[in-house]
Coordinates of C-alpha atoms and ligand atoms in Angstrom, one line a residue:
M229 CA 117.3 88.5 81.4
P230 CA 119.1 91.7 80.5
E231 CA 119.7 94.7 82.7
I232 CA 118.9 98.1 81.3
K233 CA 120.5 101.3 82.5
L234 CA 119.6 104.8 81.3
S235 CA 122.2 107.4 82.3
N236 CA 121.1 111.0 82.2
I237 CA 118.9 110.6 79.2
S238 CA 117.2 113.6 77.7
K239 CA 115.3 114.1 74.4
H240 CA 114.4 117.5 73.1
Y241 CA 112.2 118.3 70.1
D242 CA 112.8 122.0 69.4
E243 CA 111.2 123.7 72.4
V244 CA 109.6 120.5 73.8
I245 CA 111.6 118.5 76.4
A246 CA 110.1 115.1 76.0
V247 CA 112.5 113.3 78.4
D248 CA 114.5 115.3 81.0
S249 CA 117.6 113.9 82.6
V250 CA 116.3 110.4 83.3
N251 CA 118.4 108.0 85.3
L252 CA 117.1 104.5 85.7
T253 CA 118.2 100.9 86.2
V254 CA 115.8 98.0 85.3
R255 CA 117.2 94.9 86.9
N256 CA 117.6 91.5 85.3
G257 CA 114.2 89.7 85.2
E258 CA 112.3 92.7 86.5
Y259 CA 108.9 93.8 85.2
V260 CA 108.6 97.5 85.5
A261 CA 105.8 99.9 84.5
L262 CA 106.4 103.3 83.1
L263 CA 103.4 105.2 84.4
G264 CA 102.3 108.8 83.8
P265 CA 99.8 111.0 82.0
S266 CA 99.7 111.5 78.3
G267 CA 102.7 113.4 77.0
C268 CA 104.9 112.8 80.0
G269 CA 107.6 111.1 77.9
K270 CA 106.9 107.4 78.5
T271 CA 106.9 106.4 74.8
T272 CA 109.9 108.5 74.0
T273 CA 111.8 106.8 76.8
L274 CA 110.8 103.3 75.5
R275 CA 111.7 104.2 72.0
I276 CA 115.2 105.4 73.2
I277 CA 115.7 102.0 74.9
A278 CA 114.5 100.3 71.7
G279 CA 116.9 102.3 69.5
L280 CA 114.0 103.8 67.5
T281 CA 114.7 107.3 68.8
L282 CA 118.2 108.8 69.5
P283 CA 118.5 110.7 72.8
T284 CA 119.7 114.3 72.7
E285 CA 121.9 113.5 75.7
G286 CA 122.8 110.5 77.8
E287 CA 123.6 106.9 77.3
V288 CA 121.7 103.6 77.2
F289 CA 123.3 100.4 78.5
I290 CA 122.1 96.9 78.0
D291 CA 124.0 94.5 80.2
G292 CA 126.7 97.1 80.7
I293 CA 127.3 97.6 77.0
D294 CA 126.7 101.1 75.6
V295 CA 124.0 100.7 72.9
T296 CA 123.1 104.4 72.6
Y297 CA 123.8 104.4 68.9
A298 CA 123.3 100.7 68.1
P299 CA 120.4 100.1 65.7
P300 CA 117.3 98.4 67.0
G301 CA 118.1 95.1 65.3
D302 CA 121.3 94.8 67.3
R303 CA 119.6 95.1 70.7
D304 CA 117.7 91.8 70.9
I305 CA 114.4 93.3 72.0
G306 CA 110.8 92.2 71.5
F307 CA 108.1 94.9 71.1
V308 CA 104.4 94.8 71.6
F309 CA 102.4 97.9 70.7
Q310 CA 98.7 98.8 71.2
H311 CA 98.3 98.9 67.4
F312 CA 99.4 95.5 66.5
E313 CA 101.8 95.8 63.6
I314 CA 100.9 92.6 62.0
F315 CA 101.2 91.8 58.3
P316 CA 97.5 91.7 57.1
F317 CA 98.0 89.1 54.3
W318 CA 100.0 86.6 56.3
D319 CA 98.4 84.0 58.5
V320 CA 99.2 83.7 62.2
W321 CA 102.0 81.2 61.7
D322 CA 103.8 83.4 59.2
N323 CA 103.4 86.5 61.3
V324 CA 104.8 84.8 64.4
G325 CA 107.6 83.2 62.3
Y326 CA 108.8 86.5 60.9
G327 CA 111.1 87.3 63.8
P328 CA 112.9 83.9 64.0
K329 CA 113.3 84.0 60.2
L330 CA 114.9 87.4 60.3
R331 CA 117.3 86.1 62.9
G332 CA 118.4 83.4 60.3
L333 CA 117.3 80.4 62.4
D334 CA 117.0 77.1 60.5
E335 CA 113.6 75.6 59.8
M336 CA 113.5 73.3 62.8
E337 CA 114.4 76.1 65.2
I338 CA 111.9 78.5 63.6
E339 CA 109.2 75.8 64.0
K340 CA 110.1 75.2 67.6
S341 CA 110.1 78.9 68.6
V342 CA 106.9 79.7 66.7
W343 CA 105.1 76.7 68.3
E344 CA 106.3 77.6 71.8
A345 CA 105.2 81.2 71.4
L346 CA 101.8 80.1 70.1
E347 CA 101.3 77.7 73.0
T348 CA 102.3 80.4 75.5
T349 CA 99.8 82.8 74.0
K350 CA 97.1 80.2 73.5
L351 CA 96.9 80.6 69.8
T352 CA 97.6 77.0 68.6
N353 CA 94.1 76.7 67.1
K354 CA 94.6 79.9 65.0
V355 CA 97.7 79.1 63.1
D356 CA 96.1 79.3 59.7
N357 CA 93.9 82.3 60.4
L358 CA 94.5 85.7 58.7
P359 CA 94.5 88.8 61.0
E360 CA 91.1 89.9 59.6
E361 CA 89.6 86.7 61.0
L362 CA 90.8 87.5 64.6
N363 CA 89.2 89.6 67.3
T364 CA 91.1 92.3 69.2
P365 CA 92.4 90.1 72.1
E366 CA 93.5 87.5 69.6
L367 CA 95.3 90.1 67.5
Q368 CA 97.0 91.3 70.7
R369 CA 98.1 87.7 71.4
V370 CA 99.6 87.5 67.9
G371 CA 101.6 90.7 68.6
L372 CA 102.8 89.1 71.9
A373 CA 103.6 85.7 70.2
R374 CA 105.6 87.5 67.6
A375 CA 107.7 89.3 70.2
L376 CA 108.2 86.1 72.2
A377 CA 109.2 84.0 69.1
T378 CA 112.1 86.3 68.4
G379 CA 113.7 84.7 71.6
A380 CA 114.5 88.2 72.9
K381 CA 114.9 88.4 76.7
L382 CA 113.9 92.1 76.9
M383 CA 110.3 92.9 76.1
L384 CA 109.0 96.4 75.6
F385 CA 105.2 96.9 75.8
D386 CA 103.8 100.2 74.7
E387 CA 100.1 100.6 75.9
A388 CA 100.0 97.0 74.6
L389 CA 96.7 96.3 76.4
G390 CA 95.1 99.7 75.7
A391 CA 92.7 98.4 73.0
L392 CA 91.2 95.6 75.2
D393 CA 87.9 95.7 77.1
P394 CA 88.3 96.1 80.9
K395 CA 87.4 92.4 81.7
V396 CA 89.6 91.0 79.0
K397 CA 92.4 93.4 80.0
A398 CA 92.3 92.2 83.6
I399 CA 92.8 88.6 82.4
F400 CA 95.5 89.6 79.9
Q401 CA 97.4 91.5 82.6
H402 CA 97.5 88.4 84.7
E403 CA 98.7 86.2 81.8
L404 CA 101.3 88.7 80.6
R405 CA 102.9 88.9 84.0
K406 CA 102.9 85.1 84.3
I407 CA 104.5 84.8 80.8
V408 CA 107.2 87.4 81.6
K409 CA 108.1 85.7 84.9
K410 CA 107.9 82.1 83.6
N411 CA 110.2 82.9 80.7
K412 CA 112.6 85.0 82.9
L413 CA 112.2 88.1 80.7
T414 CA 113.0 91.6 81.6
A415 CA 109.9 93.8 80.7
I416 CA 109.2 97.5 80.5
H417 CA 105.5 98.3 80.2
V418 CA 104.3 101.7 79.3
T419 CA 100.8 102.6 80.5
H420 CA 98.8 105.6 81.7
D421 CA 96.5 103.3 83.7
Q422 CA 97.5 103.2 87.3
L423 CA 95.5 100.1 88.1
E424 CA 97.3 98.2 85.2
A425 CA 100.7 99.4 86.5
M426 CA 99.9 98.2 90.0
A427 CA 98.5 94.8 88.8
I428 CA 101.4 94.0 86.5
A429 CA 104.7 95.5 87.7
D430 CA 107.3 94.6 90.3
R431 CA 108.2 98.3 90.4
I432 CA 106.5 101.4 89.0
I433 CA 108.3 104.4 87.6
V434 CA 106.1 107.5 87.8
M435 CA 106.9 110.1 85.2
R436 CA 105.6 113.6 84.7
K437 CA 106.7 116.3 82.3
G438 CA 109.7 114.2 81.1
K439 CA 111.0 113.6 84.6
I440 CA 110.9 110.6 86.9
L441 CA 109.1 111.6 90.1
Q442 CA 109.4 108.3 92.0
I443 CA 110.3 104.6 91.6
G444 CA 109.1 101.9 93.8
K445 CA 107.0 98.9 94.4
P446 CA 103.2 99.5 94.0
T447 CA 102.7 99.4 97.7
E448 CA 105.6 101.8 98.4
L449 CA 104.2 104.4 95.9
Y450 CA 100.6 103.9 97.2
Y451 CA 101.4 104.2 100.9
S452 CA 104.4 106.5 100.8
P453 CA 104.1 108.8 97.8
N454 CA 106.9 111.4 97.6
D455 CA 104.7 114.2 96.3
I456 CA 101.1 115.3 95.8
F457 CA 101.1 114.4 92.1
T458 CA 102.0 110.7 92.7
A459 CA 99.6 110.5 95.7
N460 CA 96.8 111.7 93.4
F461 CA 97.8 109.6 90.4
L462 CA 97.6 106.3 92.2
G463 CA 94.3 105.4 93.7
E464 CA 91.6 107.8 94.8
S465 CA 92.8 110.5 97.3
N466 CA 91.5 113.4 99.3
F467 CA 93.7 116.4 99.9
I468 CA 92.5 118.3 103.0
E469 CA 94.0 121.5 104.1
G470 CA 95.1 122.2 107.7
V471 CA 97.6 123.9 110.1
V472 CA 99.8 121.9 112.5
S473 CA 98.5 122.8 116.0
K474 CA 100.7 120.5 118.1
V475 CA 103.7 118.3 117.6
T476 CA 104.6 115.6 120.1
E477 CA 107.1 112.7 120.2
T478 CA 104.6 110.3 118.6
G479 CA 103.1 112.5 116.0
S480 CA 101.2 115.7 115.4
E481 CA 97.8 117.3 115.5
I482 CA 96.4 119.2 112.6
Q483 CA 93.6 121.6 112.7
L484 CA 91.3 121.6 109.7
R485 CA 89.6 124.7 108.3
D486 CA 86.3 123.8 110.0
G487 CA 88.0 123.6 113.4
S488 CA 88.1 119.7 113.6
T489 CA 91.4 118.1 114.6
L490 CA 93.2 115.1 113.0
R491 CA 96.0 113.3 114.9
T492 CA 98.6 111.9 112.5
D493 CA 101.9 110.0 112.9
E494 CA 103.8 112.7 111.1
K495 CA 106.5 114.2 113.3
A496 CA 108.7 116.0 110.8
I497 CA 106.7 119.2 110.6
K498 CA 106.7 122.4 112.6
R499 CA 103.9 123.7 114.7
G500 CA 102.1 126.4 112.7
S501 CA 103.0 125.0 109.3
R502 CA 100.3 125.0 106.6
V503 CA 99.9 121.4 105.3
V504 CA 97.7 119.3 103.1
I505 CA 96.7 115.8 104.3
N506 CA 96.5 113.1 101.7
I507 CA 93.9 110.6 102.9
R508 CA 92.5 107.9 100.6
H509 CA 88.8 107.4 100.0
E510 CA 88.9 103.9 101.5
L511 CA 90.4 105.2 104.8
L512 CA 87.2 107.1 105.6
R513 CA 84.0 105.9 107.2
L514 CA 80.6 107.6 107.6
Y515 CA 78.6 107.7 110.8
T516 CA 75.3 109.2 111.7
I517 CA 76.4 110.6 115.0
E518 CA 76.1 114.3 114.7
R519 CA 78.9 116.8 115.6
L520 CA 81.0 114.3 117.5
S521 CA 83.8 116.5 118.8
A522 CA 86.5 113.9 119.0
L523 CA 89.9 113.7 117.2
N524 CA 89.7 112.3 113.7
F525 CA 85.9 112.9 113.4
V526 CA 84.9 115.6 110.9
P527 CA 81.3 116.7 110.3
G528 CA 79.8 117.0 106.8
K529 CA 76.9 116.4 104.5
V530 CA 76.3 113.8 101.8
I531 CA 76.1 115.6 98.4
G532 CA 76.8 112.7 96.0
Y533 CA 76.5 108.9 95.7
R534 CA 77.5 106.3 93.2
F535 CA 77.1 102.5 93.4
L536 CA 80.2 100.8 92.2
G537 CA 79.1 97.2 92.8
D538 CA 81.6 96.2 95.5
R539 CA 81.7 99.8 96.9
H540 CA 79.5 102.6 97.8
S541 CA 81.2 105.9 96.8
Y542 CA 80.0 109.0 98.6
E543 CA 80.8 112.6 98.0
V544 CA 80.7 114.6 101.3
K545 CA 80.9 118.3 101.7
L546 CA 82.8 119.2 104.9
D547 CA 81.7 122.3 106.9
S548 CA 84.9 123.9 105.6
G549 CA 83.4 123.7 102.1
E550 CA 85.9 121.1 101.0
I551 CA 84.4 118.2 99.1
I552 CA 85.9 114.7 99.9
G553 CA 85.3 111.2 98.6
V554 CA 84.5 108.2 100.8
K555 CA 84.5 104.6 99.6
E556 CA 82.9 101.9 101.7
F557 CA 82.7 98.1 101.0
A558 CA 79.1 97.4 99.8
R559 CA 78.4 94.6 102.2
A560 CA 74.8 95.9 102.5
P561 CA 72.7 98.5 100.6
P562 CA 73.9 102.1 101.1
S563 CA 73.3 103.5 104.7
F564 CA 73.2 107.1 103.7
K565 CA 71.3 109.3 101.3
M566 CA 71.7 112.7 99.8
E567 CA 71.6 115.6 102.2
D568 CA 72.2 113.3 105.2
T569 CA 74.3 115.0 107.9
V570 CA 77.2 112.7 108.7
T571 CA 80.4 112.5 110.7
V572 CA 83.4 111.3 108.8
R573 CA 85.8 109.1 110.7
M574 CA 89.3 109.6 109.2
D575 CA 91.8 106.8 109.8
T576 CA 95.0 108.7 109.6
S577 CA 97.4 105.8 110.2
L578 CA 98.1 105.6 106.5
A579 CA 97.6 109.3 105.7
V580 CA 100.5 111.3 104.3
V581 CA 101.1 114.9 105.3
F582 CA 102.6 117.3 102.7
K583 CA 103.7 120.9 103.2
Y584 CA 101.2 123.1 101.5
P585 CA 102.7 124.0 98.1
S586 CA 103.8 127.6 97.7
D587 CA 102.1 127.7 94.3
G588 CA 98.9 126.2 95.6
L589 CA 97.4 122.7 95.2
A590 CA 96.0 123.0 91.7
P591 CA 99.3 122.6 89.7
H592 CA 100.1 119.5 91.7
L593 CA 96.7 117.9 91.2
S594 CA 96.7 118.6 87.5
L595 CA 96.9 115.3 85.6
E596 CA 99.2 116.7 82.9
Ligands
ATP676 P1 101.1 109.2 75.3 O1 100.6 108.3 76.4 O2 100.1 110.3 74.9 O3 101.7 108.5 74.2 P2 103.8 109.7 76.4 O4 103.9 109.8 77.9 O5 104.1 108.4 75.8 O6 102.3 110.1 76.0 P3 105.6 110.9 74.5 O7 104.8 110.3 73.4 O8 106.9 110.3 74.9 O9 104.6 110.9 75.8 O10 105.7 112.5 74.3 C1 106.4 113.3 75.2 C2 106.4 114.7 74.6 O11 107.2 114.8 73.4 C3 105.0 115.2 74.1 O12 104.9 116.6 74.4 C4 105.0 114.9 72.6 O13 104.1 115.8 71.9 C5 106.5 115.2 72.3 N1 106.9 114.4 71.1 C6 107.0 113.1 71.1 N2 107.5 112.6 69.9 C7 107.7 113.8 69.1 C8 108.2 114.0 67.8 N3 108.6 113.0 67.0 N4 108.3 115.3 67.4 C9 107.9 116.3 68.2 N5 107.5 116.2 69.5 C10 107.3 114.9 70.0

């Protein structure tokens, strides 16, 4: 159950700053996800922890020992990648036994660790199969078994579930987390899939452009994002513009561009400030009542609809011209059709109010 500490880690490739002054502690036995868009520096950070890439600056500590310049083999780490690096001419048993053999274990110990890893990954009926006889999820299990059989207590997963179909992926996420927790491993899991990060991790580290934006439990990031990018990256969000019209001891009122008013709990803002309200699709409800001039009710028109099985997903154009998303549980067939005039009830209790960025919203909503 090792503890990992990155102290002021940066990695430059000529002009590109792949990782920018990253400080991070992953606790013993913790399962963390490194989450962010393509090119944000997740893999480079993982490779620096693994010893496969040297940082330009900073130090890596494993259990308090400086391993910045230690070779990968001295770090006692198991890796699982999206592209299973499995020997094609070896059967499953030999592939999984490779790590323990490298460690110089005797025959009995090798057999024990391989068998345990195969049991954990449900591969005991595949020991004699060659990789070409296995399907994608089975190959991924071999990759995992190989990492587990090494006996390493630190696991690094780099988009390890990326090649799996969504349904299989969901099952695998659940199993992977159970394996990590049962075996008291410390795991760092790179993904660009926010749902996967939330499903799997104790804490999520959100990265963008080489920097860490926020670290927290999935619920902390979801309900209290520090910035517009994080709010947008996790879940499905609306960002509605407004101006603070009133601040009281219990909260504030925000006037939207169409004249409607939202009451929020946010107190730390000044009257007259330009703001953007982050409100998630599932916090909105549609009603047929027209032009209801009450707080937190905003008029609009349905301009789009998708059926998601368990949800109805509507697109609504507000009178301000802003287009928002509304998701409702599909307990019954959809109640609204295209062009319907609606009133959107906005539950602001979980809304987050951000200062309107001086450079506009677009750079903060960009998924790069
Ligand atoms: P992805 O999900 O697409 O793999 P990522 O978040 O893992 O993205 P990295 O692979 O760490 O991002 O890359 C971060 C930045 O560093 C990118 O701009 C990438 O092009 C650059 N980069 C990574 N490795 C190298 C390299 N060996 N040489 C030059 N540039 C590199």
